DNA sequence: AGCAATTATTTGTGATCACAAATTCCCGTC
DNA sequence: GACGGGAATTTGTGATCACAAATAATTGCT
């Protein structure tokens, strides 16, 4: 209706996608405030669609709304991290198990290929590529069992964790806590269509990956990215969800 | 900021709460369209806060957004219901187990009292009161384990299921599928602080309650409530939650 | 210089408007 | 009577504006 071309998604939707992607890719620094007008200026649009995109992210718990209406990147606490890990295990184990009946050799091959991509990203020390491929690996698996219910729930949890993954992104952590061996367990369980083993492998992968987070010192102020949160926002390139 | 009094919440927030409550209480009929201007007129406010409240509910999957931007109450499918049940079991079993360490006798007493309220609501055939007390029972339990992570996830799932609970609300179903005996199992497990038994009791309660949904004929058009969806929206009375 | 009070700026909120797309309604035709 | 097409209405979208609260900056005082 307000959209110029028929095929074009709404401005609010594209803004949401761009912000969401920035969060998942680790461009948002925990604790920093996000302003409606700031993002609107960066994107060259009016505040209206930005406001809606931000509120949507708040609804998905990716951002928090302070008492004064200020939107900011949440600050992590030990308790919250523990809860997030529990939620990930709950949801992703079930999603993986639900995927088993729909698993084909083609999917397993694709996951293996993604796993090699992850390894390459780790070797290259490419943090962003690591995050993208790692996310792709998990969601490729969960999408098989498919559903409009589990995936949004899982995405919400990932959005809540993502801003803090930056503290595991030092080259040292990246190599020490390589997740690829756990992913191999997942792939092997898939090849055998062994739902029980798959559940354990997924749980192990999650616990292992988060281990790096718990050990790191994510409570002290950030030092790597001094830029504003809005710096990394790129226009949404795809129309897909 | 636009709020008139300091203690008053934002208009958008109160609108959201009113709509959410209406959904949870079963006032929204599946499949019916919801319009921004319609609700805005009913509440005597401008479309702006209504738009944001609706989008928030869409983000929480309580409502769906069609390709043309139309907001409507989702239509249930068998597959979706199965997924929702799985999600409820996943999340609520874990939330209940996490609550065990924080359980006090006072909480157990309160749950017993709520359970009696549920029984009275069933005897009286008071559907709304049944929904309210039943919801109160579950969330009172889950709130003990606390958390800013699990509760929103569980609430999202409940919001997705709620519009379809109307099909279990006939007096016949209400008495036949009384959940109180399952709740007794939950309370007994809590008294023994038996996390494992509690998990099974919660799962049994969920499966049992949804049994009524699966057997009922929720696919054919609605006949009980001929009124508009906006009819049941009352002003948000509390500032909480 | 350090701190408190005041001013200036920024920011979120909600209303209103214009526009285009989608929906609905109505009428004519077969 | 059912179906199709076009006008009238409804609806979502995004921009702009006014306002008040909150934050930042500045001034004045000790």
Short mmCIF file of C-alpha atoms (C1' of nucleotides) in Angstrom, two decimals:
data_model
loop_
_atom_site.label_atom_id
_atom_site.label_comp_id
_atom_site.label_asym_id
_atom_site.label_seq_id
_atom_site.Cartn_x
_atom_site.Cartn_y
_atom_site.Cartn_z
CA UNK A 1 0.00 0.00 0.00
CA UNK A 2 2.64 2.47 0.95
CA UNK A 3 5.12 0.37 -0.97
CA UNK A 4 6.23 1.78 -4.26
CA UNK A 5 6.57 -1.43 -6.25
CA UNK A 6 4.32 -4.45 -5.87
CA UNK A 7 7.13 -6.89 -5.22
CA UNK A 8 8.86 -4.69 -2.71
CA UNK A 9 8.45 -5.48 0.94
CA UNK A 10 7.43 -2.79 3.35
CA UNK A 11 10.07 -0.39 4.54
CA UNK A 12 9.47 -1.39 8.11
CA UNK A 13 10.05 -5.03 7.23
CA UNK A 14 13.30 -4.35 5.44
CA UNK A 15 14.48 -2.19 8.31
CA UNK A 16 13.67 -4.98 10.73
CA UNK A 17 15.61 -7.47 8.67
CA UNK A 18 18.60 -5.21 8.39
CA UNK A 19 18.69 -4.59 12.13
CA UNK A 20 18.13 -8.22 12.95
CA UNK A 21 20.93 -9.29 10.72
CA UNK A 22 23.23 -6.74 12.28
CA UNK A 23 22.42 -8.09 15.71
CA UNK A 24 22.95 -11.71 14.68
CA UNK A 25 26.22 -10.80 13.01
CA UNK A 26 27.46 -9.24 16.20
CA UNK A 27 27.48 -5.61 15.17
CA UNK A 28 25.54 -4.45 18.19
CA UNK A 29 27.46 -3.73 21.36
CA UNK A 30 25.73 -4.73 24.61
CA UNK A 31 24.59 -1.82 26.71
CA UNK A 32 24.66 0.76 23.97
CA UNK A 33 21.54 2.80 23.35
CA UNK A 34 19.77 2.72 20.02
CA UNK A 35 17.76 5.71 18.90
CA UNK A 36 14.91 5.79 16.44
CA UNK A 37 15.97 8.97 14.75
CA UNK A 38 19.59 7.90 14.60
CA UNK A 39 18.82 4.77 12.64
CA UNK A 40 16.26 6.61 10.54
CA UNK A 41 18.91 9.12 9.49
CA UNK A 42 21.45 6.40 8.74
CA UNK A 43 18.93 4.67 6.52
CA UNK A 44 17.56 7.87 5.04
CA UNK A 45 13.96 7.14 6.00
CA UNK A 46 11.40 8.55 8.37
CA UNK A 47 11.29 7.52 12.03
CA UNK A 48 7.99 5.67 11.62
CA UNK A 49 9.16 2.38 10.09
CA UNK A 50 12.25 2.38 12.30
CA UNK A 51 10.11 2.68 15.38
CA UNK A 52 8.10 -0.36 14.34
CA UNK A 53 11.16 -2.39 13.46
CA UNK A 54 12.69 -1.63 16.84
CA UNK A 55 9.53 -2.52 18.71
CA UNK A 56 9.38 -5.78 16.87
CA UNK A 57 12.90 -6.59 17.95
CA UNK A 58 11.94 -5.63 21.49
CA UNK A 59 9.00 -8.00 21.29
CA UNK A 60 11.38 -10.75 20.22
CA UNK A 61 13.61 -9.85 23.17
CA UNK A 62 16.50 -8.96 20.91
CA UNK A 63 16.49 -5.44 22.35
CA UNK A 64 15.18 -4.08 25.62
CA UNK A 65 12.92 -1.15 26.28
CA UNK A 66 13.87 0.90 29.32
CA UNK A 67 11.30 2.50 31.58
CA UNK A 68 11.77 5.77 29.76
CA UNK A 69 11.13 4.19 26.39
CA UNK A 70 14.75 4.05 25.39
CA UNK A 71 15.74 1.07 23.28
CA UNK A 72 19.10 -0.52 24.00
CA UNK A 73 21.07 -3.71 23.56
CA UNK A 74 20.48 -5.88 26.64
CA UNK A 75 23.15 -6.42 29.23
CA UNK A 76 23.87 -10.04 29.99
CA UNK A 77 23.78 -11.54 33.45
CA UNK A 78 24.98 -14.92 34.57
CA UNK A 79 21.46 -16.04 35.41
CA UNK A 80 20.08 -14.94 32.10
CA UNK A 81 22.84 -16.71 30.21
CA UNK A 82 22.11 -19.91 32.10
CA UNK A 83 18.44 -19.61 31.22
CA UNK A 84 19.23 -18.94 27.60
CA UNK A 85 21.38 -22.05 27.45
CA UNK A 86 18.57 -24.09 28.96
CA UNK A 87 16.14 -22.67 26.44
CA UNK A 88 18.46 -23.43 23.57
CA UNK A 89 18.89 -27.01 24.71
CA UNK A 90 15.16 -27.51 25.21
CA UNK A 91 14.11 -26.10 21.90
CA UNK A 92 16.94 -27.13 19.64
CA UNK A 93 17.14 -30.69 20.84
CA UNK A 94 13.44 -31.09 20.14
CA UNK A 95 13.73 -29.32 16.80
CA UNK A 96 16.60 -31.60 15.81
CA UNK A 97 14.70 -34.70 16.86
CA UNK A 98 11.65 -33.54 14.94
CA UNK A 99 13.88 -33.13 11.90
CA UNK A 100 15.02 -36.76 11.82
CA UNK A 101 12.09 -38.18 9.83
CA UNK A 102 12.65 -35.59 7.12
CA UNK A 103 16.40 -36.03 6.88
CA UNK A 104 17.68 -36.99 3.44
CA UNK A 105 21.19 -37.73 2.27
CA UNK A 106 21.10 -34.45 0.46
CA UNK A 107 20.60 -32.56 3.71
CA UNK A 108 23.42 -34.45 5.39
CA UNK A 109 25.73 -33.61 2.51
CA UNK A 110 24.80 -29.98 2.76
CA UNK A 111 25.45 -29.94 6.49
CA UNK A 112 28.86 -31.53 5.94
CA UNK A 113 29.69 -28.86 3.43
CA UNK A 114 28.57 -26.15 5.86
CA UNK A 115 30.69 -27.73 8.54
CA UNK A 116 33.76 -27.48 6.32
CA UNK A 117 32.89 -23.83 5.73
CA UNK A 118 32.87 -23.30 9.47
CA UNK A 119 36.30 -24.88 9.76
CA UNK A 120 37.65 -22.67 7.02
CA UNK A 121 36.22 -19.58 8.72
CA UNK A 122 37.91 -20.56 11.97
CA UNK A 123 41.24 -21.16 10.24
CA UNK A 124 40.97 -17.83 8.48
CA UNK A 125 40.01 -16.12 11.72
CA UNK A 126 36.99 -14.65 9.95
CA UNK A 127 34.62 -14.02 12.82
CA UNK A 128 31.68 -12.83 10.81
CA UNK A 129 31.87 -15.71 8.40
CA UNK A 130 32.13 -18.06 11.32
CA UNK A 131 28.94 -16.67 12.84
CA UNK A 132 27.07 -16.80 9.54
CA UNK A 133 28.04 -20.35 8.64
CA UNK A 134 27.57 -21.62 12.17
CA UNK A 135 24.07 -20.15 12.24
CA UNK A 136 23.39 -21.58 8.82
CA UNK A 137 24.40 -25.04 9.97
CA UNK A 138 22.01 -25.10 12.89
CA UNK A 139 19.03 -23.56 11.15
CA UNK A 140 19.45 -25.74 8.10
CA UNK A 141 18.97 -28.69 10.41
CA UNK A 142 16.05 -27.22 12.34
CA UNK A 143 14.26 -26.13 9.20
CA UNK A 144 13.89 -29.72 8.08
CA UNK A 145 11.45 -30.58 10.85
CA UNK A 146 10.10 -27.36 9.89
CA UNK A 147 7.57 -25.42 11.46
CA UNK A 148 6.19 -22.06 12.10
CA UNK A 149 6.35 -22.64 15.82
CA UNK A 150 9.80 -23.85 16.83
CA UNK A 151 11.86 -21.76 14.44
CA UNK A 152 10.63 -18.38 15.67
CA UNK A 153 11.16 -19.44 19.26
CA UNK A 154 14.69 -20.58 18.52
CA UNK A 155 15.40 -17.42 16.59
CA UNK A 156 14.29 -15.34 19.53
CA UNK A 157 16.76 -17.13 21.79
CA UNK A 158 19.57 -16.71 19.26
CA UNK A 159 18.81 -13.02 18.99
CA UNK A 160 19.17 -12.70 22.73
CA UNK A 161 22.49 -14.46 22.79
CA UNK A 162 24.05 -13.00 19.67
CA UNK A 163 25.24 -9.64 21.01
CA UNK A 164 27.38 -11.48 23.54
CA UNK A 165 29.02 -13.87 21.16
CA UNK A 166 31.46 -11.08 20.41
CA UNK A 167 33.25 -11.98 23.61
CA UNK A 168 34.07 -15.40 22.22
CA UNK A 169 35.33 -14.05 18.97
CA UNK A 170 38.94 -13.50 19.87
CA UNK A 171 41.10 -15.70 17.70
CA UNK A 172 42.22 -17.64 20.71
CA UNK A 173 38.71 -18.59 21.76
CA UNK A 174 37.71 -19.31 18.23
CA UNK A 175 40.35 -21.98 17.80
CA UNK A 176 40.21 -23.40 21.30
CA UNK A 177 36.48 -23.85 21.33
CA UNK A 178 36.08 -25.06 17.82
CA UNK A 179 32.62 -26.46 17.47
CA UNK A 180 33.33 -28.54 14.43
CA UNK A 181 34.00 -31.75 16.30
CA UNK A 182 30.62 -31.51 18.00
CA UNK A 183 29.07 -30.86 14.67
CA UNK A 184 30.64 -34.05 13.41
CA UNK A 185 28.79 -35.91 16.15
CA UNK A 186 25.58 -34.30 14.96
CA UNK A 187 26.24 -35.33 11.37
CA UNK A 188 27.09 -38.90 12.35
CA UNK A 189 23.88 -39.18 14.36
CA UNK A 190 21.97 -37.87 11.37
CA UNK A 191 23.56 -40.41 9.06
CA UNK A 192 22.35 -43.16 11.37
CA UNK A 193 18.97 -41.40 11.77
CA UNK A 194 19.56 -41.83 15.47
CA UNK A 195 17.27 -39.33 17.18
CA UNK A 196 18.51 -40.03 20.69
CA UNK A 197 22.16 -39.64 19.81
CA UNK A 198 21.28 -36.52 17.86
CA UNK A 199 19.63 -34.99 20.90
CA UNK A 200 22.70 -35.58 23.02
CA UNK A 201 24.99 -34.26 20.29
CA UNK A 202 23.00 -31.06 19.97
CA UNK A 203 22.99 -30.55 23.71
CA UNK A 204 26.73 -31.15 23.87
CA UNK A 205 27.33 -28.72 21.05
CA UNK A 206 25.35 -26.00 22.78
CA UNK A 207 26.96 -26.49 26.17
CA UNK A 208 30.39 -26.62 24.63
CA UNK A 209 29.93 -23.49 22.58
CA UNK A 210 28.60 -21.52 25.48
CA UNK A 211 31.45 -22.63 27.67
CA UNK A 212 33.55 -20.05 25.95
CA UNK A 213 31.03 -17.39 26.87
CA UNK A 214 30.93 -18.25 30.54
CA UNK A 215 34.69 -18.25 30.86
CA UNK A 216 35.19 -14.98 29.04
CA UNK A 217 35.02 -11.63 30.78
CA UNK A 218 31.97 -10.20 29.10
CA UNK A 219 31.04 -8.08 32.06
CA UNK A 220 33.67 -5.43 31.59
CA UNK A 221 33.22 -2.64 29.07
CA UNK A 222 33.76 -3.31 25.43
CA UNK A 223 37.04 -2.45 23.81
CA UNK A 224 37.01 -3.91 20.33
CA UNK A 225 34.27 -1.96 18.60
CA UNK A 226 34.31 1.69 19.57
CA UNK A 227 31.93 2.65 16.78
CA UNK A 228 28.25 3.25 17.12
CA UNK A 229 25.78 0.43 16.92
CA UNK A 230 24.29 1.82 13.81
CA UNK A 231 27.56 1.56 11.93
CA UNK A 232 27.13 -1.98 10.71
CA UNK A 233 23.58 -1.74 9.42
CA UNK A 234 23.41 -2.61 5.81
CA UNK A 235 20.40 -2.55 3.60
CA UNK A 236 18.49 -5.81 3.59
CA UNK A 237 19.61 -7.55 0.43
CA UNK A 238 17.20 -10.42 0.33
CA UNK A 239 13.46 -10.51 0.42
CA UNK A 240 13.47 -13.82 2.25
CA UNK A 241 12.58 -14.25 5.91
CA UNK B 1 7.03 11.10 26.99
CA UNK B 2 3.78 11.54 25.24
CA UNK B 3 2.17 10.11 28.36
CA UNK B 4 0.10 12.57 30.31
CA UNK B 5 0.86 11.42 33.86
CA UNK B 6 4.26 10.17 35.01
CA UNK B 7 2.94 6.88 36.38
CA UNK B 8 0.85 6.13 33.33
CA UNK B 9 2.15 3.61 30.85
CA UNK B 10 2.25 4.40 27.20
CA UNK B 11 -0.95 4.17 25.27
CA UNK B 12 0.58 1.61 22.97
CA UNK B 13 1.53 -0.56 25.91
CA UNK B 14 -1.93 -0.44 27.44
CA UNK B 15 -3.48 -1.22 24.07
CA UNK B 16 -1.17 -4.19 23.71
CA UNK B 17 -2.11 -5.49 27.13
CA UNK B 18 -5.81 -5.10 26.46
CA UNK B 19 -5.58 -6.95 23.18
CA UNK B 20 -3.37 -9.65 24.60
CA UNK B 21 -5.74 -10.25 27.43
CA UNK B 22 -8.65 -10.45 25.04
CA UNK B 23 -6.80 -13.06 23.04
CA UNK B 24 -5.88 -15.12 26.09
CA UNK B 25 -9.44 -14.93 27.38
CA UNK B 26 -10.71 -16.32 24.12
CA UNK B 27 -12.47 -13.26 22.77
CA UNK B 28 -10.78 -13.47 19.39
CA UNK B 29 -12.30 -15.69 16.77
CA UNK B 30 -9.83 -17.58 14.54
CA UNK B 31 -9.78 -16.38 10.97
CA UNK B 32 -11.38 -13.05 11.59
CA UNK B 33 -9.60 -9.95 10.35
CA UNK B 34 -8.48 -7.26 12.75
CA UNK B 35 -8.16 -3.70 11.51
CA UNK B 36 -6.06 -0.94 12.95
CA UNK B 37 -8.65 1.76 12.53
CA UNK B 38 -11.42 -0.44 13.87
CA UNK B 39 -9.69 -1.03 17.17
CA UNK B 40 -8.56 2.58 17.31
CA UNK B 41 -12.14 3.74 17.05
CA UNK B 42 -13.33 1.26 19.66
CA UNK B 43 -10.71 2.53 22.06
CA UNK B 44 -11.09 6.15 21.06
CA UNK B 45 -7.45 6.65 20.20
CA UNK B 46 -5.42 7.29 17.08
CA UNK B 47 -4.29 4.45 14.83
CA UNK B 48 -0.63 4.90 15.73
CA UNK B 49 -0.48 3.10 19.10
CA UNK B 50 -2.87 0.43 17.85
CA UNK B 51 -0.61 -0.28 14.92
CA UNK B 52 2.33 -0.83 17.23
CA UNK B 53 0.36 -3.01 19.62
CA UNK B 54 -0.81 -5.18 16.76
CA UNK B 55 2.67 -5.52 15.32
CA UNK B 56 3.95 -6.55 18.70
CA UNK B 57 1.33 -9.26 18.88
CA UNK B 58 2.31 -10.32 15.38
CA UNK B 59 5.92 -10.52 16.50
CA UNK B 60 4.83 -12.77 19.35
CA UNK B 61 2.91 -14.90 16.84
CA UNK B 62 -0.38 -14.19 18.53
CA UNK B 63 -1.67 -12.69 15.31
CA UNK B 64 -0.59 -13.17 11.72
CA UNK B 65 0.24 -10.62 9.08
CA UNK B 66 -0.99 -11.47 5.62
CA UNK B 67 0.97 -10.64 2.50
CA UNK B 68 -1.14 -7.55 2.02
CA UNK B 69 -0.45 -6.31 5.53
CA UNK B 70 -3.75 -7.41 6.94
CA UNK B 71 -3.69 -8.56 10.54
CA UNK B 72 -5.86 -11.50 11.46
CA UNK B 73 -6.30 -14.23 14.02
CA UNK B 74 -4.37 -17.28 12.81
CA UNK B 75 -6.11 -20.35 11.50
CA UNK B 76 -5.07 -23.57 13.17
CA UNK B 77 -3.81 -26.60 11.35
CA UNK B 78 -3.24 -30.08 12.67
CA UNK B 79 0.50 -29.81 12.13
CA UNK B 80 0.74 -26.48 13.87
CA UNK B 81 -1.22 -27.74 16.84
CA UNK B 82 1.11 -30.72 17.14
CA UNK B 83 4.09 -28.40 17.09
CA UNK B 84 2.55 -26.11 19.67
CA UNK B 85 1.98 -29.06 21.96
CA UNK B 86 5.59 -30.12 21.54
CA UNK B 87 6.74 -26.60 22.31
CA UNK B 88 4.56 -26.39 25.39
CA UNK B 89 5.92 -29.68 26.69
CA UNK B 90 9.52 -28.68 26.00
CA UNK B 91 9.32 -25.31 27.61
CA UNK B 92 6.91 -25.88 30.43
CA UNK B 93 8.47 -29.08 31.65
CA UNK B 94 11.81 -27.34 31.86
CA UNK B 95 10.27 -24.26 33.49
CA UNK B 96 8.57 -26.44 36.07
CA UNK B 97 11.76 -28.35 36.80
CA UNK B 98 13.65 -25.09 37.15
CA UNK B 99 11.04 -23.96 39.64
CA UNK B 100 11.58 -26.87 42.04
CA UNK B 101 14.50 -25.37 43.99
CA UNK B 102 12.47 -22.24 44.66
CA UNK B 103 9.28 -24.02 45.71
CA UNK B 104 8.02 -23.18 49.18
CA UNK B 105 5.06 -24.49 51.09
CA UNK B 106 3.42 -21.15 50.54
CA UNK B 107 3.56 -21.61 46.78
CA UNK B 108 2.13 -25.11 47.03
CA UNK B 109 -0.72 -23.83 49.15
CA UNK B 110 -1.45 -21.14 46.64
CA UNK B 111 -1.45 -23.63 43.79
CA UNK B 112 -3.88 -25.84 45.69
CA UNK B 113 -6.14 -22.88 46.21
CA UNK B 114 -5.97 -22.03 42.52
CA UNK B 115 -6.76 -25.61 41.67
CA UNK B 116 -9.93 -25.45 43.75
CA UNK B 117 -10.82 -22.27 41.91
CA UNK B 118 -10.46 -24.12 38.66
CA UNK B 119 -12.79 -26.86 39.88
CA UNK B 120 -15.38 -24.32 40.93
CA UNK B 121 -15.16 -22.63 37.54
CA UNK B 122 -15.74 -25.97 35.82
CA UNK B 123 -18.70 -26.78 38.05
CA UNK B 124 -20.20 -23.38 37.42
CA UNK B 125 -19.57 -23.75 33.70
CA UNK B 126 -17.82 -20.37 33.74
CA UNK B 127 -15.54 -20.62 30.74
CA UNK B 128 -13.74 -17.35 31.15
CA UNK B 129 -13.05 -17.92 34.79
CA UNK B 130 -11.79 -21.38 33.93
CA UNK B 131 -9.33 -19.98 31.41
CA UNK B 132 -8.12 -17.28 33.79
CA UNK B 133 -7.59 -19.55 36.77
CA UNK B 134 -6.08 -22.31 34.68
CA UNK B 135 -3.61 -19.86 33.21
CA UNK B 136 -2.90 -18.45 36.64
CA UNK B 137 -2.13 -21.94 37.96
CA UNK B 138 0.49 -22.67 35.33
CA UNK B 139 2.20 -19.32 35.32
CA UNK B 140 2.29 -19.13 39.08
CA UNK B 141 4.36 -22.29 38.94
CA UNK B 142 6.60 -21.18 36.10
CA UNK B 143 7.23 -17.79 37.64
CA UNK B 144 8.95 -19.41 40.61
CA UNK B 145 11.88 -20.57 38.51
CA UNK B 146 11.83 -16.99 37.49
CA UNK B 147 13.26 -15.75 34.42
CA UNK B 148 13.08 -13.25 31.67
CA UNK B 149 13.76 -15.96 29.12
CA UNK B 150 11.37 -18.87 29.58
CA UNK B 151 8.27 -16.94 30.53
CA UNK B 152 8.09 -14.86 27.36
CA UNK B 153 8.64 -17.96 25.26
CA UNK B 154 5.88 -19.81 27.07
CA UNK B 155 3.59 -16.82 26.81
CA UNK B 156 4.14 -16.72 23.08
CA UNK B 157 3.05 -20.34 22.77
CA UNK B 158 -0.01 -19.77 24.92
CA UNK B 159 -0.97 -16.77 22.83
CA UNK B 160 -0.84 -18.97 19.76
CA UNK B 161 -3.03 -21.64 21.29
CA UNK B 162 -5.53 -19.46 23.11
CA UNK B 163 -7.82 -18.51 20.22
CA UNK B 164 -8.54 -22.19 19.67
CA UNK B 165 -9.34 -23.09 23.23
CA UNK B 166 -12.82 -21.82 22.53
CA UNK B 167 -13.51 -25.12 20.82
CA UNK B 168 -12.98 -26.94 24.09
CA UNK B 169 -15.19 -24.64 26.03
CA UNK B 170 -18.48 -26.38 25.57
CA UNK B 171 -19.83 -27.53 28.91
CA UNK B 172 -19.46 -31.11 27.86
CA UNK B 173 -15.76 -30.84 27.08
CA UNK B 174 -15.13 -28.77 30.14
CA UNK B 175 -16.38 -31.47 32.47
CA UNK B 176 -15.08 -34.45 30.54
CA UNK B 177 -11.58 -33.16 30.20
CA UNK B 178 -11.26 -31.69 33.63
CA UNK B 179 -7.61 -30.93 34.19
CA UNK B 180 -7.81 -30.81 37.94
CA UNK B 181 -6.75 -34.41 38.48
CA UNK B 182 -3.60 -33.78 36.47
CA UNK B 183 -3.00 -30.69 38.47
CA UNK B 184 -3.22 -32.78 41.61
CA UNK B 185 -0.34 -34.86 40.28
CA UNK B 186 1.62 -31.67 39.76
CA UNK B 187 0.94 -30.51 43.29
CA UNK B 188 1.89 -33.86 44.77
CA UNK B 189 5.15 -33.87 42.87
CA UNK B 190 5.84 -30.37 44.15
CA UNK B 191 5.18 -31.40 47.73
CA UNK B 192 7.80 -34.10 47.35
CA UNK B 193 10.07 -31.68 45.47
CA UNK B 194 10.31 -34.45 42.89
CA UNK B 195 11.52 -32.78 39.71
CA UNK B 196 11.27 -35.89 37.55
CA UNK B 197 7.72 -36.69 38.59
CA UNK B 198 6.84 -33.03 38.12
CA UNK B 199 8.12 -33.11 34.58
CA UNK B 200 5.97 -36.10 33.72
CA UNK B 201 2.95 -34.58 35.45
CA UNK B 202 3.28 -31.35 33.47
CA UNK B 203 3.63 -33.26 30.22
CA UNK B 204 0.60 -35.39 31.03
CA UNK B 205 -1.42 -32.31 31.89
CA UNK B 206 -0.56 -30.64 28.60
CA UNK B 207 -1.24 -33.71 26.48
CA UNK B 208 -4.48 -34.37 28.28
CA UNK B 209 -5.75 -30.82 27.98
CA UNK B 210 -4.96 -30.66 24.30
CA UNK B 211 -6.70 -33.96 23.70
CA UNK B 212 -9.96 -32.09 23.84
CA UNK B 213 -8.70 -29.75 21.16
CA UNK B 214 -7.66 -32.47 18.77
CA UNK B 215 -10.97 -34.30 19.08
CA UNK B 216 -13.09 -31.22 18.65
CA UNK B 217 -14.13 -29.92 15.27
CA UNK B 218 -12.28 -26.62 15.28
CA UNK B 219 -11.95 -26.57 11.55
CA UNK B 220 -15.51 -25.63 10.73
CA UNK B 221 -16.71 -22.06 11.00
CA UNK B 222 -17.47 -20.54 14.33
CA UNK B 223 -21.01 -20.45 15.61
CA UNK B 224 -20.89 -19.30 19.21
CA UNK B 225 -19.56 -15.78 18.95
CA UNK B 226 -21.04 -13.92 16.04
CA UNK B 227 -19.75 -10.56 17.25
CA UNK B 228 -16.66 -8.80 16.06
CA UNK B 229 -13.29 -9.55 17.50
CA UNK B 230 -13.03 -6.09 18.94
CA UNK B 231 -16.13 -6.58 21.07
CA UNK B 232 -14.37 -8.04 24.06
CA UNK B 233 -11.55 -5.58 24.39
CA UNK B 234 -11.59 -3.98 27.75
CA UNK B 235 -9.25 -1.30 28.96
CA UNK B 236 -6.14 -2.69 30.59
CA UNK B 237 -6.87 -2.50 34.30
CA UNK B 238 -3.49 -3.34 35.67
CA UNK B 239 -0.15 -1.79 35.00
CA UNK B 240 1.61 -5.09 35.61
CA UNK B 241 2.91 -7.74 33.25
"C1'" DA C 1 38.64 22.81 40.12
"C1'" DG C 2 34.32 20.43 41.69
"C1'" DC C 3 29.49 20.42 41.99
"C1'" DA C 4 24.65 21.81 41.59
"C1'" DA C 5 21.14 24.19 39.09
"C1'" DT C 6 19.51 25.84 34.79
"C1'" DT C 7 19.16 25.92 29.92
"C1'" DA C 8 19.42 23.59 25.44
"C1'" DT C 9 19.07 19.60 22.81
"C1'" DT C 10 17.67 15.16 21.89
"C1'" DT C 11 14.25 11.62 21.97
"C1'" DG C 12 9.90 8.89 22.25
"C1'" DT C 13 4.88 9.35 21.74
"C1'" DG C 14 0.75 10.04 19.57
"C1'" DA C 15 -2.07 12.52 16.15
"C1'" DT C 16 -2.90 13.79 11.45
"C1'" DC C 17 -2.34 13.64 6.49
"C1'" DA C 18 -1.54 11.91 1.76
"C1'" DC C 19 -1.17 8.06 -1.06
"C1'" DA C 20 -1.69 3.64 -3.14
"C1'" DA C 21 -3.17 -0.92 -2.85
"C1'" DA C 22 -6.62 -3.94 -1.51
"C1'" DT C 23 -11.23 -4.92 -0.43
"C1'" DT C 24 -16.06 -4.33 -0.79
"C1'" DC C 25 -20.19 -3.03 -2.97
"C1'" DC C 26 -23.10 -2.43 -6.74
"C1'" DC C 27 -24.77 -2.92 -11.10
"C1'" DG C 28 -24.97 -4.73 -15.72
"C1'" DT C 29 -24.58 -8.77 -18.58
"C1'" DC C 30 -25.09 -13.50 -19.91
"C1'" DG D 1 -29.98 -16.39 -10.61
"C1'" DA D 2 -24.87 -16.50 -11.10
"C1'" DC D 3 -20.92 -14.27 -12.63
"C1'" DG D 4 -17.77 -10.52 -13.93
"C1'" DG D 5 -16.21 -5.73 -14.05
"C1'" DG D 6 -15.81 -1.05 -12.33
"C1'" DA D 7 -16.65 2.54 -8.85
"C1'" DA D 8 -16.58 3.68 -3.93
"C1'" DT D 9 -14.81 2.64 0.33
"C1'" DT D 10 -11.70 0.83 3.52
"C1'" DT D 11 -7.13 -0.11 4.98
"C1'" DG D 12 -2.04 -0.18 5.74
"C1'" DT D 13 2.12 2.62 5.09
"C1'" DG D 14 5.13 6.18 5.72
"C1'" DA D 15 6.02 11.13 6.49
"C1'" DT D 16 5.48 15.18 9.27
"C1'" DC D 17 4.22 17.81 13.31
"C1'" DA D 18 3.50 19.17 18.20
"C1'" DC D 19 4.38 18.09 22.76
"C1'" DA D 20 6.47 16.56 26.95
"C1'" DA D 21 9.85 13.96 29.22
"C1'" DA D 22 14.52 12.73 29.50
"C1'" DT D 23 19.25 13.48 28.58
"C1'" DA D 24 23.15 16.43 27.61
"C1'" DA D 25 25.48 20.77 27.87
"C1'" DT D 26 26.40 24.96 30.04
"C1'" DT D 27 26.51 28.21 33.30
"C1'" DG D 28 27.08 29.98 37.96
"C1'" DC D 29 28.44 29.34 42.64
"C1'" DT D 30 31.38 27.77 46.35
#
